[in-house]
């Protein structure tokens, strides 16, 4: 999977200073002056949610969850999980549909029966889709912020429909319809998946569970092509690409219907926005100033009418405050700030680059090392997904064993993402950043070693570790970016990391050439190149962060702030 867990451009506001977040009243009073574009979904832990306010003239306004009936919010989440299950990350089931494409004669005429040529062209199709998924996440975030989740959902459904049509007619047209078809299926994923994140704000106390359900649905969506391959094989090829993808058009049609009937047109307000609303109701002037109050000529009837209006407004404000309290729970802003501070202390590097501009952050070793590590690891992950069967055919010397391993991988890939979800948040919240990075490097090294051993047990062990490592890796990168670089530049910095890593995925075509031509079908040299690069960069990343963490701790103990150069 290449789609980032968090993606948007320049959507976070700076973290309030200690003075600003010292009490709820002060937050409310400072929020209006801290105007900035904000993230219309809330994918990060609750403790990271900055207190912000949307521009008054912003095209896409937000709504409070208390304004929508509970049953409808529950139904909206159910609908989002269902359509993410069928649309969010289907292209990452490439390893499952690849055998079907080969059996239906994909690229046979163009390649004149050359299997290596077919392999490279199919892998290029997946590479383009993977790159598009990462790059598209940036404009999707901007569209979501400006036009709301409904526009994103509809655009995603249209992309899915176009992709399905191209895939369905690929066997009957003279041009290459597979490449644009798979590309549009990939583009539909970010539009549908990212626009659903804002639903985590429908129930703020359960936002983590909602995000886990959506992420699990994304991971499980890669199993759709596995189910299709089983149907294809059980029908002897009778249920071909045309039948499947024309039937798949029901998915984008259902998404459009749900967007206009059930799902919200506007994004739900984040915890920070509702906290500001709560303060405005409780601590602001609920009645406002009235220039006519000074008029001594007001008659008794008018005075009674005004008092009735005041009473009605007072009851309305009390109802709003009560509903917001029910949504947010009993935890106060002070407790949330305390919990945030504890998480930052555990991280060891939280806030180290928060007071720097995006350009300064991008030029720093903090960015360079994590970006290089992400480029290598994302390339490794997607290249393995694209070539798993041919790799193990060469390593084990048996096409039958490779097919069995491929089948196991197709099932383990979505399950691994679902199983790992509950543990990822716990690990990230309760361990230091150095420990998290060291775990990533150790796991990547172990996967690399297991991936070149000519034993079946090594293949299965490597796959089990791979499917657990993949979601942990992507989430850890976003976690590192938020903690190190902060919220004000999060979209720019994290988006740059993911975008560059996605663009470098085009190197898979070169890796395919090395694998099939330069190394004569031996995958071990290519894997060793990627493994070695990842290990070298990973060790440098962990070492740098560990050293800086130690220096930062000493400075903080000596009374320094984090505003210096690190």
Coordinates of C-alpha atoms in Angstrom, one line a residue, residues 319 412 428 461:
X319 CA -28.8 23.0 24.7
X412 CA -2.3 -12.2 4.2
X428 CA 3.5 4.9 18.7
X461 CA 7.9 -15.9 7.5

